[in-house]
Structure formats: structure tokens, C-alpha cells
PDB file of C-alpha atoms in Angstrom:
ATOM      1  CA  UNK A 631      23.346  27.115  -0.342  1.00 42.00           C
ATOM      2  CA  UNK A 632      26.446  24.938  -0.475  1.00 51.00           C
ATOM      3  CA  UNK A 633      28.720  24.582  -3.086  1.00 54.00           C
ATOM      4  CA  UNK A 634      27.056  21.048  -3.823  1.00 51.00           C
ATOM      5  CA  UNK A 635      23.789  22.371  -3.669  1.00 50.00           C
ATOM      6  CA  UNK A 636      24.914  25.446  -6.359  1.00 53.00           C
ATOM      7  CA  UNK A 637      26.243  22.877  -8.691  1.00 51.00           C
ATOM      8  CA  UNK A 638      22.853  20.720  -8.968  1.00 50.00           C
ATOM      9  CA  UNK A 639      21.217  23.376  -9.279  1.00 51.00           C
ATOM     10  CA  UNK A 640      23.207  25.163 -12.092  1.00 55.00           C
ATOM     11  CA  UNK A 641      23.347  21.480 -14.031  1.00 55.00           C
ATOM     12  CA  UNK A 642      19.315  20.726 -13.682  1.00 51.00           C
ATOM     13  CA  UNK A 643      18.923  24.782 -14.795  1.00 54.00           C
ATOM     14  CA  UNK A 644      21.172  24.328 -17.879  1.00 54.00           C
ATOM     15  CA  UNK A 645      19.836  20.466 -18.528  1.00 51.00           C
ATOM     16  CA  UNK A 646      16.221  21.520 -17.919  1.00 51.00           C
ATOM     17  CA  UNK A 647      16.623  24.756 -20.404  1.00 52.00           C
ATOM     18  CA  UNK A 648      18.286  22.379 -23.196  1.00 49.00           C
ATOM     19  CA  UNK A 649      14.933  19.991 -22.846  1.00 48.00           C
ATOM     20  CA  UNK A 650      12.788  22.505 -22.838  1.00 47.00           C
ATOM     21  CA  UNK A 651      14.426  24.177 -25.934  1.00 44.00           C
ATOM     22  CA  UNK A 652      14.554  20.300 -27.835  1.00 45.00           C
ATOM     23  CA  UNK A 653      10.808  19.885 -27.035  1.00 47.00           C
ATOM     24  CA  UNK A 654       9.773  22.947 -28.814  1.00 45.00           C
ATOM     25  CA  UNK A 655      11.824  21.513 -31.378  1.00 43.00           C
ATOM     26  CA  UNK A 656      11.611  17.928 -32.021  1.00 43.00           C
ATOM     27  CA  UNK A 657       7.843  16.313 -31.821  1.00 45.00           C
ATOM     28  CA  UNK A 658       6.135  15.276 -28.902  1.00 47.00           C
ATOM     29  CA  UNK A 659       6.953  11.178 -29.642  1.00 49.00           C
ATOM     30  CA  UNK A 660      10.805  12.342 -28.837  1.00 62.00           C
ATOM     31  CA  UNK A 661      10.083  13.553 -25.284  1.00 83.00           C
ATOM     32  CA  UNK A 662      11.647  11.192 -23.427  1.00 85.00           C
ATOM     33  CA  UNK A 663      13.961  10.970 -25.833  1.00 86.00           C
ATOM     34  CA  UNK A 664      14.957  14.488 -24.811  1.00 86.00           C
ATOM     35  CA  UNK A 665      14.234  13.831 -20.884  1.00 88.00           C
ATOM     36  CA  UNK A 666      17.163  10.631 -20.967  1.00 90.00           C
ATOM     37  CA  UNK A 667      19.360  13.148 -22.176  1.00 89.00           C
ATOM     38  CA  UNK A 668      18.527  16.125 -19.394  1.00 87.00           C
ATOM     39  CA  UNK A 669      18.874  13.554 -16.739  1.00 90.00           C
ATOM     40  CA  UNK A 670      22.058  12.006 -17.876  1.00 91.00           C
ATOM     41  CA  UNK A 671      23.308  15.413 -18.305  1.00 89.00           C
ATOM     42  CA  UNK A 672      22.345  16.480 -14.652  1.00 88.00           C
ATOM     43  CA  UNK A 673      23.197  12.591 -13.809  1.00 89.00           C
ATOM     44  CA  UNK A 674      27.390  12.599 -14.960  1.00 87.00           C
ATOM     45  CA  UNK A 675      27.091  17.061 -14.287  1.00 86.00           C
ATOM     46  CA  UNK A 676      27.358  16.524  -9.811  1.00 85.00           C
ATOM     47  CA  UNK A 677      29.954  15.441  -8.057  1.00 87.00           C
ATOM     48  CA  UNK A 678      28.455  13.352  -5.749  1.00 88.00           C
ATOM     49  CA  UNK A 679      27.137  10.673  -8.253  1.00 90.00           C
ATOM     50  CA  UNK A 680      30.451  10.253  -9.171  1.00 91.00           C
ATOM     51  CA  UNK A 681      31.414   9.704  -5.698  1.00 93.00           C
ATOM     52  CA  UNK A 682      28.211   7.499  -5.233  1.00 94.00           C
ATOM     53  CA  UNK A 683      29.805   5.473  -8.120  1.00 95.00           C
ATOM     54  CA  UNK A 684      33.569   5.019  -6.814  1.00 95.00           C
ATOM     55  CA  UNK A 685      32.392   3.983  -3.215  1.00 96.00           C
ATOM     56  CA  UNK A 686      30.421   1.236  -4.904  1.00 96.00           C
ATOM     57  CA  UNK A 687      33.356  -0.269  -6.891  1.00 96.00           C
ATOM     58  CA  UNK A 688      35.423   0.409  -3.829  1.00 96.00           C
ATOM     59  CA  UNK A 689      33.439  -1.071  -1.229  1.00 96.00           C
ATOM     60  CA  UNK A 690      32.619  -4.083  -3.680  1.00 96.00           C
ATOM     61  CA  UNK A 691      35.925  -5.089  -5.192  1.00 96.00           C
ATOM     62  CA  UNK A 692      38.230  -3.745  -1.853  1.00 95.00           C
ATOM     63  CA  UNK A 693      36.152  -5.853   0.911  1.00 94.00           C
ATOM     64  CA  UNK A 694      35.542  -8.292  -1.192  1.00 94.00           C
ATOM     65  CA  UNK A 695      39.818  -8.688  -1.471  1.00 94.00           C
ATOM     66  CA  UNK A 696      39.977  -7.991   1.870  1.00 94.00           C
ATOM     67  CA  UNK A 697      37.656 -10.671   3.242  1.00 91.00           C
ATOM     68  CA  UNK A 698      39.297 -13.200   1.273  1.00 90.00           C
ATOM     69  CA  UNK A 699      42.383 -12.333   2.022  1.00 91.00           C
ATOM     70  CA  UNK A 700      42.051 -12.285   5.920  1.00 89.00           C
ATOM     71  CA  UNK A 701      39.941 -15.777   5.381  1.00 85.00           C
ATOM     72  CA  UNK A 702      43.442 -17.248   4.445  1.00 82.00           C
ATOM     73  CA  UNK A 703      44.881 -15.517   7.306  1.00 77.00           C
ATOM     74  CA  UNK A 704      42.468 -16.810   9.895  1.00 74.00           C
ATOM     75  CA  UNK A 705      43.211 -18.751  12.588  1.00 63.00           C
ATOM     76  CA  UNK A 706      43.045 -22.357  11.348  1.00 61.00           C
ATOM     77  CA  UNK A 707      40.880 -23.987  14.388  1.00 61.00           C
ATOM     78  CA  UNK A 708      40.312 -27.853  11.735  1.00 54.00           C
ATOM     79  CA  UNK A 709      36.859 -28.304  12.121  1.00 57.00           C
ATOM     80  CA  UNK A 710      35.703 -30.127   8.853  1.00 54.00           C
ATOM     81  CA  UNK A 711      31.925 -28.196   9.458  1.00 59.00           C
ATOM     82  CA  UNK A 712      34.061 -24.691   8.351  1.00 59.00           C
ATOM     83  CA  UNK A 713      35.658 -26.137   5.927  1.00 62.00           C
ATOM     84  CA  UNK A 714      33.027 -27.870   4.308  1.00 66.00           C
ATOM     85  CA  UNK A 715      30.663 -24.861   4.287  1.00 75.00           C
ATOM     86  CA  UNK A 716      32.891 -22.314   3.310  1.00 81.00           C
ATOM     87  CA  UNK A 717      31.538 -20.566  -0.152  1.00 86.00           C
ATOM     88  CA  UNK A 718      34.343 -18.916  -2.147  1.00 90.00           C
ATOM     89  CA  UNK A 719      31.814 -16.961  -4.258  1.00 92.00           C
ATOM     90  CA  UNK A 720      30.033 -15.151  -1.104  1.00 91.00           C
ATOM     91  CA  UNK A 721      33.648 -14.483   0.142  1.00 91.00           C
ATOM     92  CA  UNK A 722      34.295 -12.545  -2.543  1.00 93.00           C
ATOM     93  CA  UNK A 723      31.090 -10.598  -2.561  1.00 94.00           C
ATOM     94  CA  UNK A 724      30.916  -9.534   0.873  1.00 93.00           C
ATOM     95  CA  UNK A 725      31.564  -5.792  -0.134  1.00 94.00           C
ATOM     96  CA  UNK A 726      27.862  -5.904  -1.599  1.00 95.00           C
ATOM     97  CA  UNK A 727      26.766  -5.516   1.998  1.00 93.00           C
ATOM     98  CA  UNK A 728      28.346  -2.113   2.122  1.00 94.00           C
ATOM     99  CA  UNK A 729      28.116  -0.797  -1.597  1.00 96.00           C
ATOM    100  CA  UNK A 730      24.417  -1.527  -1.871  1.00 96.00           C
ATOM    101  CA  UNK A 731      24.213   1.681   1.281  1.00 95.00           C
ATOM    102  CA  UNK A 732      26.284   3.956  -1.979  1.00 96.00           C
ATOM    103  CA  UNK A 733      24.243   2.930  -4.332  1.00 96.00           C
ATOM    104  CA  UNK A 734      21.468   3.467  -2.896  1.00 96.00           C
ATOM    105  CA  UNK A 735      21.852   6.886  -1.678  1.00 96.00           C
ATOM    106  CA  UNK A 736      22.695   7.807  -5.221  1.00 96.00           C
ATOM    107  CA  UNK A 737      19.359   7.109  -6.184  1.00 95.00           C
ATOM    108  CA  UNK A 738      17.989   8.803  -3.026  1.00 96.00           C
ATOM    109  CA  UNK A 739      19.841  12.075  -4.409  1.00 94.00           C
ATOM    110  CA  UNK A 740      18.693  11.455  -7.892  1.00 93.00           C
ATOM    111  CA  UNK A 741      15.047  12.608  -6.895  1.00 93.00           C
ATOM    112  CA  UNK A 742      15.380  14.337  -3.750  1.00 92.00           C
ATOM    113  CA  UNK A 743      18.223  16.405  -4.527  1.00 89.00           C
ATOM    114  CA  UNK A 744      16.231  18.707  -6.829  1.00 90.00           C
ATOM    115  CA  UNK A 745      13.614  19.143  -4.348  1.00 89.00           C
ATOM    116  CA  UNK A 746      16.180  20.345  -1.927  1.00 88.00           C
ATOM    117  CA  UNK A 747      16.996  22.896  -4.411  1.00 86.00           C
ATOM    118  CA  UNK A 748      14.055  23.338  -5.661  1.00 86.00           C
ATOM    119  CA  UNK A 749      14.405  22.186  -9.244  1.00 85.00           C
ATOM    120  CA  UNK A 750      12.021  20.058  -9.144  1.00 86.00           C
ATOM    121  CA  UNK A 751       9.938  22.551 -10.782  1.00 87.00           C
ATOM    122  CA  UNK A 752      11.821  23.727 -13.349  1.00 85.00           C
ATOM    123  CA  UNK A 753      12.043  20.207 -14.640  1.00 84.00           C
ATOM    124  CA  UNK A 754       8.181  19.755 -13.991  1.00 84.00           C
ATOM    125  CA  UNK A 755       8.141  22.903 -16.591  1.00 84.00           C
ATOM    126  CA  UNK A 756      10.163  21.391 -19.240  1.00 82.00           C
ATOM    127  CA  UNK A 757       8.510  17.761 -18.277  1.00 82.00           C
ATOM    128  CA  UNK A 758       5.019  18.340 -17.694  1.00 83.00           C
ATOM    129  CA  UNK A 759       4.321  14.571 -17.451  1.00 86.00           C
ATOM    130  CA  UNK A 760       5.148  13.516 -14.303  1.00 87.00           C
ATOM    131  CA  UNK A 761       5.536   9.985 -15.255  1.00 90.00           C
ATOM    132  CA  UNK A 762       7.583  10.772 -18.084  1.00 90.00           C
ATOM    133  CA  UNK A 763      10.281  12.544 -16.129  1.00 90.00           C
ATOM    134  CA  UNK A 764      10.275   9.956 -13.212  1.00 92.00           C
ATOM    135  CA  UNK A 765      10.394   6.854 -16.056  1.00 93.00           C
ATOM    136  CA  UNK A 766      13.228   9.150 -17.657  1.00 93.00           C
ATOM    137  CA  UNK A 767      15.492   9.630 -14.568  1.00 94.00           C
ATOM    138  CA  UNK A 768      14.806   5.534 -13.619  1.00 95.00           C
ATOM    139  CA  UNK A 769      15.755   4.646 -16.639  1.00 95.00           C
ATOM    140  CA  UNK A 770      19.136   6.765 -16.812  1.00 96.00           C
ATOM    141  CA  UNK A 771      20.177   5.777 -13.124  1.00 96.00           C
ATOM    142  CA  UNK A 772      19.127   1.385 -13.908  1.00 96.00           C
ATOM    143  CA  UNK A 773      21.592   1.879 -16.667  1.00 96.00           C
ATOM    144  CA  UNK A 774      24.124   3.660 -15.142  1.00 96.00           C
ATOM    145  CA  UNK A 775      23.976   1.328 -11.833  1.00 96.00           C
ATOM    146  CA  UNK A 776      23.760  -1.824 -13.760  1.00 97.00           C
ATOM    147  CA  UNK A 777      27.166  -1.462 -15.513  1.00 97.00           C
ATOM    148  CA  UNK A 778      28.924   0.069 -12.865  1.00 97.00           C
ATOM    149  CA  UNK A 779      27.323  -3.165 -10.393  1.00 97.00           C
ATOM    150  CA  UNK A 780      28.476  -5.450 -13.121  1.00 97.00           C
ATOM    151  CA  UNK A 781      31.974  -4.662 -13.421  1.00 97.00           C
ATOM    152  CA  UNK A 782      32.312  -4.107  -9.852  1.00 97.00           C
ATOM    153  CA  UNK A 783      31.076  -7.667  -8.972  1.00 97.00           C
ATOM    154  CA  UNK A 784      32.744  -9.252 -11.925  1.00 97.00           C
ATOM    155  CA  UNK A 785      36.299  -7.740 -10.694  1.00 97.00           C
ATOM    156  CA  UNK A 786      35.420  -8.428  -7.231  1.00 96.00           C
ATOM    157  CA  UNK A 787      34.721 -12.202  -8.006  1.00 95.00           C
ATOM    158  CA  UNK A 788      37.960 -12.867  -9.876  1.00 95.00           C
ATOM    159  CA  UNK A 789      40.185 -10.796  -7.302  1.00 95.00           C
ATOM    160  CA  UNK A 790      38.909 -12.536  -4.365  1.00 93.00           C
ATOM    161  CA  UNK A 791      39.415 -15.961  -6.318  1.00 93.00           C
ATOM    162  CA  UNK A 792      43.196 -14.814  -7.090  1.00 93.00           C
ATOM    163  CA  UNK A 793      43.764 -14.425  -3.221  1.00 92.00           C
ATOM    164  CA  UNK A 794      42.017 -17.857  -2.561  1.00 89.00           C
ATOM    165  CA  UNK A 795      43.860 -19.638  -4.958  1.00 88.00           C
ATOM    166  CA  UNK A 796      46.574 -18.988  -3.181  1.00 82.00           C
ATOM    167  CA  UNK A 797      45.430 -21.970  -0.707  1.00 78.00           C
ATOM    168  CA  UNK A 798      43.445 -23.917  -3.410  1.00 79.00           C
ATOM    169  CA  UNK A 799      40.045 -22.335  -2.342  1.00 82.00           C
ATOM    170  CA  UNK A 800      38.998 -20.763  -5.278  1.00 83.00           C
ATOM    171  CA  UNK A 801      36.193 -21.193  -7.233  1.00 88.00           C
ATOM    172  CA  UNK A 802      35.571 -20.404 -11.583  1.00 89.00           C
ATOM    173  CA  UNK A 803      32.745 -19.124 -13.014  1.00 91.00           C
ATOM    174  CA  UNK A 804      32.197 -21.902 -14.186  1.00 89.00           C
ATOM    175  CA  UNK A 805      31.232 -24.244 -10.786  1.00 86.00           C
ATOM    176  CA  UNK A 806      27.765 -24.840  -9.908  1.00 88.00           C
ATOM    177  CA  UNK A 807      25.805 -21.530  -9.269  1.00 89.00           C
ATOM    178  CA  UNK A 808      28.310 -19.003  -9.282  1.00 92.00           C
ATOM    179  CA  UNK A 809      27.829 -17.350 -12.355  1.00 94.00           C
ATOM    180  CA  UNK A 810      23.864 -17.301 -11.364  1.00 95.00           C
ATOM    181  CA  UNK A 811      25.250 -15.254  -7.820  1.00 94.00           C
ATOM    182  CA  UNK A 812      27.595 -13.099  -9.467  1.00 96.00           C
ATOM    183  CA  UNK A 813      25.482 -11.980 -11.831  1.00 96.00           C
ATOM    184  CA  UNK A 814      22.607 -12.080  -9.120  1.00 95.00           C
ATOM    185  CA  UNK A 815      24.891  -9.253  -7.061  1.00 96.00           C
ATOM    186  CA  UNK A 816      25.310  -7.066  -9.994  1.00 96.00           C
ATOM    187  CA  UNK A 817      21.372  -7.051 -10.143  1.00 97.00           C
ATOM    188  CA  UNK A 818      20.194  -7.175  -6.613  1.00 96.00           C
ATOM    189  CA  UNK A 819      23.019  -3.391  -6.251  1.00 96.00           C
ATOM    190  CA  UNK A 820      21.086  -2.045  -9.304  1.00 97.00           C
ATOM    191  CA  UNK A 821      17.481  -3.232  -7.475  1.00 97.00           C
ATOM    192  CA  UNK A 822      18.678  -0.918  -4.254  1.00 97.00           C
ATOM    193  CA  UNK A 823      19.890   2.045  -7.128  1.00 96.00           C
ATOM    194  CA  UNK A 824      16.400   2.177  -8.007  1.00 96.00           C
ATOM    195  CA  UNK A 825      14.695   1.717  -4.338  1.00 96.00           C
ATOM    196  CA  UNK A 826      16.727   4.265  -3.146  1.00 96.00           C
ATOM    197  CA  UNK A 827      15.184   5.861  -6.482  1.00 96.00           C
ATOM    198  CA  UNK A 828      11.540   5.453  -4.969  1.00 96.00           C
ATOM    199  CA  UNK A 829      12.577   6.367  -1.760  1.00 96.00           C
ATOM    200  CA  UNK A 830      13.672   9.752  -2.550  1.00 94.00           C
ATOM    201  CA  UNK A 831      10.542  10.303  -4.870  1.00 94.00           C
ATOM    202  CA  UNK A 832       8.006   9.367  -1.956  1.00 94.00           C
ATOM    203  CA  UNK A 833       9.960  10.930   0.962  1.00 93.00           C
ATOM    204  CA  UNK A 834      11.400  13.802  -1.118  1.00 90.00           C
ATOM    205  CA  UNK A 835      13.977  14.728   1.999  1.00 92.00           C
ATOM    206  CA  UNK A 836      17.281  13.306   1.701  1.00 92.00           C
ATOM    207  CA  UNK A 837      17.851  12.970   5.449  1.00 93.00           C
ATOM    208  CA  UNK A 838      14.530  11.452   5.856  1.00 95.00           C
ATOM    209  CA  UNK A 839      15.107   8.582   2.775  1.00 95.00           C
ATOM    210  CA  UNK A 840      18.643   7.950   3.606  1.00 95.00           C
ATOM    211  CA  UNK A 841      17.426   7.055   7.096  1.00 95.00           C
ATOM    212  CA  UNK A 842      14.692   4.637   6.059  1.00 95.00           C
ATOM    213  CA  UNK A 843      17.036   3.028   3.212  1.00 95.00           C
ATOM    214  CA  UNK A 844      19.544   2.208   5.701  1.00 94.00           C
ATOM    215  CA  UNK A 845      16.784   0.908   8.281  1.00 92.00           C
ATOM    216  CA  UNK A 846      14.879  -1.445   5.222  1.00 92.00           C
ATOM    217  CA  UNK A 847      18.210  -2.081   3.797  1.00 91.00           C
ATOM    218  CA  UNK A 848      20.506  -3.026   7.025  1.00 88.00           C
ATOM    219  CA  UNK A 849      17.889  -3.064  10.281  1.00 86.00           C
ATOM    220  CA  UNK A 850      15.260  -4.809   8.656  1.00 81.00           C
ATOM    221  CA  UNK A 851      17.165  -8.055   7.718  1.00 80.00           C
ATOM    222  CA  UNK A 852      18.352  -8.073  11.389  1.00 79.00           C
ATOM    223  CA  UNK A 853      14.850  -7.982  12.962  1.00 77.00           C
ATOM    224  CA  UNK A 854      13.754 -10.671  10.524  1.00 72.00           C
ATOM    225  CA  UNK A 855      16.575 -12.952  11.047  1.00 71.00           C
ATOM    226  CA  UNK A 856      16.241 -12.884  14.699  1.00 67.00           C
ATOM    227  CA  UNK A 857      12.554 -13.552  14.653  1.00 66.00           C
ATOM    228  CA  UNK A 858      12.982 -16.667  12.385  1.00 67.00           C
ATOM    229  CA  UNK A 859      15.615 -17.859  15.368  1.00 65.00           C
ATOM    230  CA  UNK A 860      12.850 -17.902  17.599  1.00 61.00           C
ATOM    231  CA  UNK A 861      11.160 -21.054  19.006  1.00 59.00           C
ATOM    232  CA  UNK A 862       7.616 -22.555  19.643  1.00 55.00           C
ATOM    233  CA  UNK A 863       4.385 -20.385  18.899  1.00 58.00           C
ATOM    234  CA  UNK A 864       5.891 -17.155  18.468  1.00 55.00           C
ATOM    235  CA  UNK A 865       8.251 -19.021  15.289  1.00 53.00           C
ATOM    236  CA  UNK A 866       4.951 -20.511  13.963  1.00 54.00           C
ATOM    237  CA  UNK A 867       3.635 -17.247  13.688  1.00 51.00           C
ATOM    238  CA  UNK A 868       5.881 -14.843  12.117  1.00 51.00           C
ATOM    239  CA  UNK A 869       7.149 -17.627   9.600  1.00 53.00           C
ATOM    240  CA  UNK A 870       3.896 -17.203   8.153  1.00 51.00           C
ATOM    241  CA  UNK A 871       4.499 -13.618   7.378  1.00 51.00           C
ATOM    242  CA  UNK A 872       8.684 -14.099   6.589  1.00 53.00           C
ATOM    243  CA  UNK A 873      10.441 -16.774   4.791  1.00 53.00           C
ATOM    244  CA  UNK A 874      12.021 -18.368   7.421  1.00 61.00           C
ATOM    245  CA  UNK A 875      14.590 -21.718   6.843  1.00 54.00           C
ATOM    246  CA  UNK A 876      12.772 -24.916   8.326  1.00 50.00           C
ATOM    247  CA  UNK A 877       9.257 -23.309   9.100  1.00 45.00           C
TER     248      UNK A 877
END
């Protein structure tokens, strides 16, 4: 077992003995009461949610910086058409791409990485209500991922505005939309937290849910955005199934 592996396993032993001890003790009303605090204990107790959690804020705030910053470096080619739909906002939220893959892997490890080590039924044994536990560990992981998402996003925005302003292409919170999109990133990253979530609770095999969040989360768009390019019949078709621009 790796040392990764012995750590979740020693946090979801000692979390999993501390509910079981509080649900002798307190009534049955505080259950989940007890369960939030197991699964926020084995939640901030392994290394790699904190991990999870840094390559989010990386990937959101540093690409974000660094797209806008090589935007003012481009090669200036004076067509009006890129000029006149440019959008300062998604500039500085192109790290979102890349930190909702983090994100959601941390809630693919939130489920399946007790299966792995076989946890899962020790916390069955302290939880006996399976809907209980899984409402308990969604709840801990929406809360965690929706501040982290929020200040990540929020810092992003006004760092990627600082470099644009440097050629009077910023934007404020204030213009028409943004704060809707901005605030729209910080919830769409805590959407894929909890996906991944579901993912790792129906596949139960890290490999196996990592492989089918990155397929939904980066493949599928792909697929769907080349069959709304196509033309005649076949267009008519699939834009009945997908929400295609100018069906």
C-alpha cells in the first residue's frame, strides 16, 4: 500500500472511530451532524485534497494571468472583427478549462479513494445509511469547492484585468454580464467538484472515473462542437439532440 494509500486509510479509521463513538453518544437527529465532521476530518486529513485544491487556484488565477498577458503580447494583425469580439472577462478565466480537470478528480478521490482502501466499510459501519454518508461527504466537498472556486475566479478576474489595463482592455465588475460569468465560473468548478463526486460513487475505481471525467469533461465538448459545424441533413439532425448556435 503506498504511503498515500496508508494515510487515507489511517484518517477514515480514526474519523470513522470518532463518528461511531459521537453516535452512541449524541441522538440519532445529530447523525449527520457527526458524519460532516468525519468527512471534513478525512477531507483536510490527505494530502492530495490539498493538492487537488492548490492546482485549482493555480491553474485558475496563473493561466488566467498568463493568457492575458500574452493577449497584449500578440501579434497585432488590425482586423476590427478581433478587436471587436475580444471578451476581457473570458480572457481572464481561461484557467477554468484546466482547474475544472483538479477539481474534479478531487471529488473522484473523495468516494473512490476509500474503496481503494477499503474503508468504505468501516464508514458504512459507523454510517449505516447510505444516503446519509454520501449527502454528508457532498455536502463537505460543495462547500469546500465553492469557496476555494470563488476566490480563485474572483483573483483570477481582477489579475487578468490588471494586465489588460495595461492597454485599456480591461473590464470591472461592474460592465454588462461579468459579474453574472464570474460568479457563473466559481459555480460551474464547484458543479464538476461534485460530478467528479458521482463519478467516483458509481464507478468506484479511480482510474476508471478519472478517465470518463476527463472524456465528459474535455472529449465530449469536442465531439459536440464539431457535429454542430456540420452542414445539411446530418446538422438538422443532431441539433435536435445538442444545442447547437443557428439550428
Amino acid at each position: 500500500m503506498s504511503t498515500e494509500a496508508t494515510k487515507i486509510d489511517r484518517s477514515a479509521r480514526h474519523a470513522a472511530s470518532t463518528l461511531a463513538i459521537t453516535n452512541h453518544e449524541l441522538p440519532k437527529r445529530s447523525t449527520l451532524g457527526a458524519a460532516l465532521l468525519s468527512e471534513w476530518t478525512k477531507l483536510r486529513s490527505v494530502r492530495s485534497t490539498v493538492w487537488a485544491l492548490i492546482l485549482t487556484s493555480g491553474f485558475t488565477i496563473g493561466l488566467g494571468t498568463l493568457f492575458s498577458w500574452a493577449y497584449l503580447h500578440r501579434e497585432r494583425n488590425g482586423r476590427v472583427r478581433d478587436v471587436l469580439r475580444f471578451d476581457p472577462t473570458e480572457r481572464s478565466l481561461n484557467g477554468v478549462v484546466l482547474a475544472q480537470l483538479a477539481i474534479g478528480v478531487l471529488g473522484v478521490l473523495v468516494m473512490s479513494s476509500e474503496y481503494a482502501t477499503g474503508m468504505i466499510r468501516t464508514s458504512l459501519s459507523a454510517v449505516p445509511n447510505r444516503r446519509v454518508l454520501l449527502l454528508s461527504k457532498t455536502i463537505v466537498l460543495t462547500v469546500v469547492s465553492l469557496i476555494v472556486a470563488m476566490i480563485s475566479v474572483f483573483v483570477a478576474f481582477f489579475l487578468g484585468q490588471a494586465v489588460l489595463n495595461g492597454d485599456h482592455l480591461g473590464t470591472t465588475l461592474s460592465g454588462p454580464s461579468v459579474l453574472r460569468a464570474v460568479l457563473g465560473a466559481g459555480l460551474y468548478l464547484t458543479l464538476i467538484g461534485m460530478f467528479g463526486l458521482a463519478l467516483g460513487t458509481i464507478v468506484r475505481r479511480t482510474p476508471g472515473a478519472i478517465a470518463a471525467l476527463f472524456g465528459i469533461v474535455l472529449i465530449l465538448p469536442l465531439l459536440a462542437q464539431d457535429v454542430c459545424n456540420l452542414q445539411g441533413p446530418p446538422r438538422a439532425l443532431f441539433s435536435q439532440l445538442l444545442v447547437c448556435g443557428g439550428a
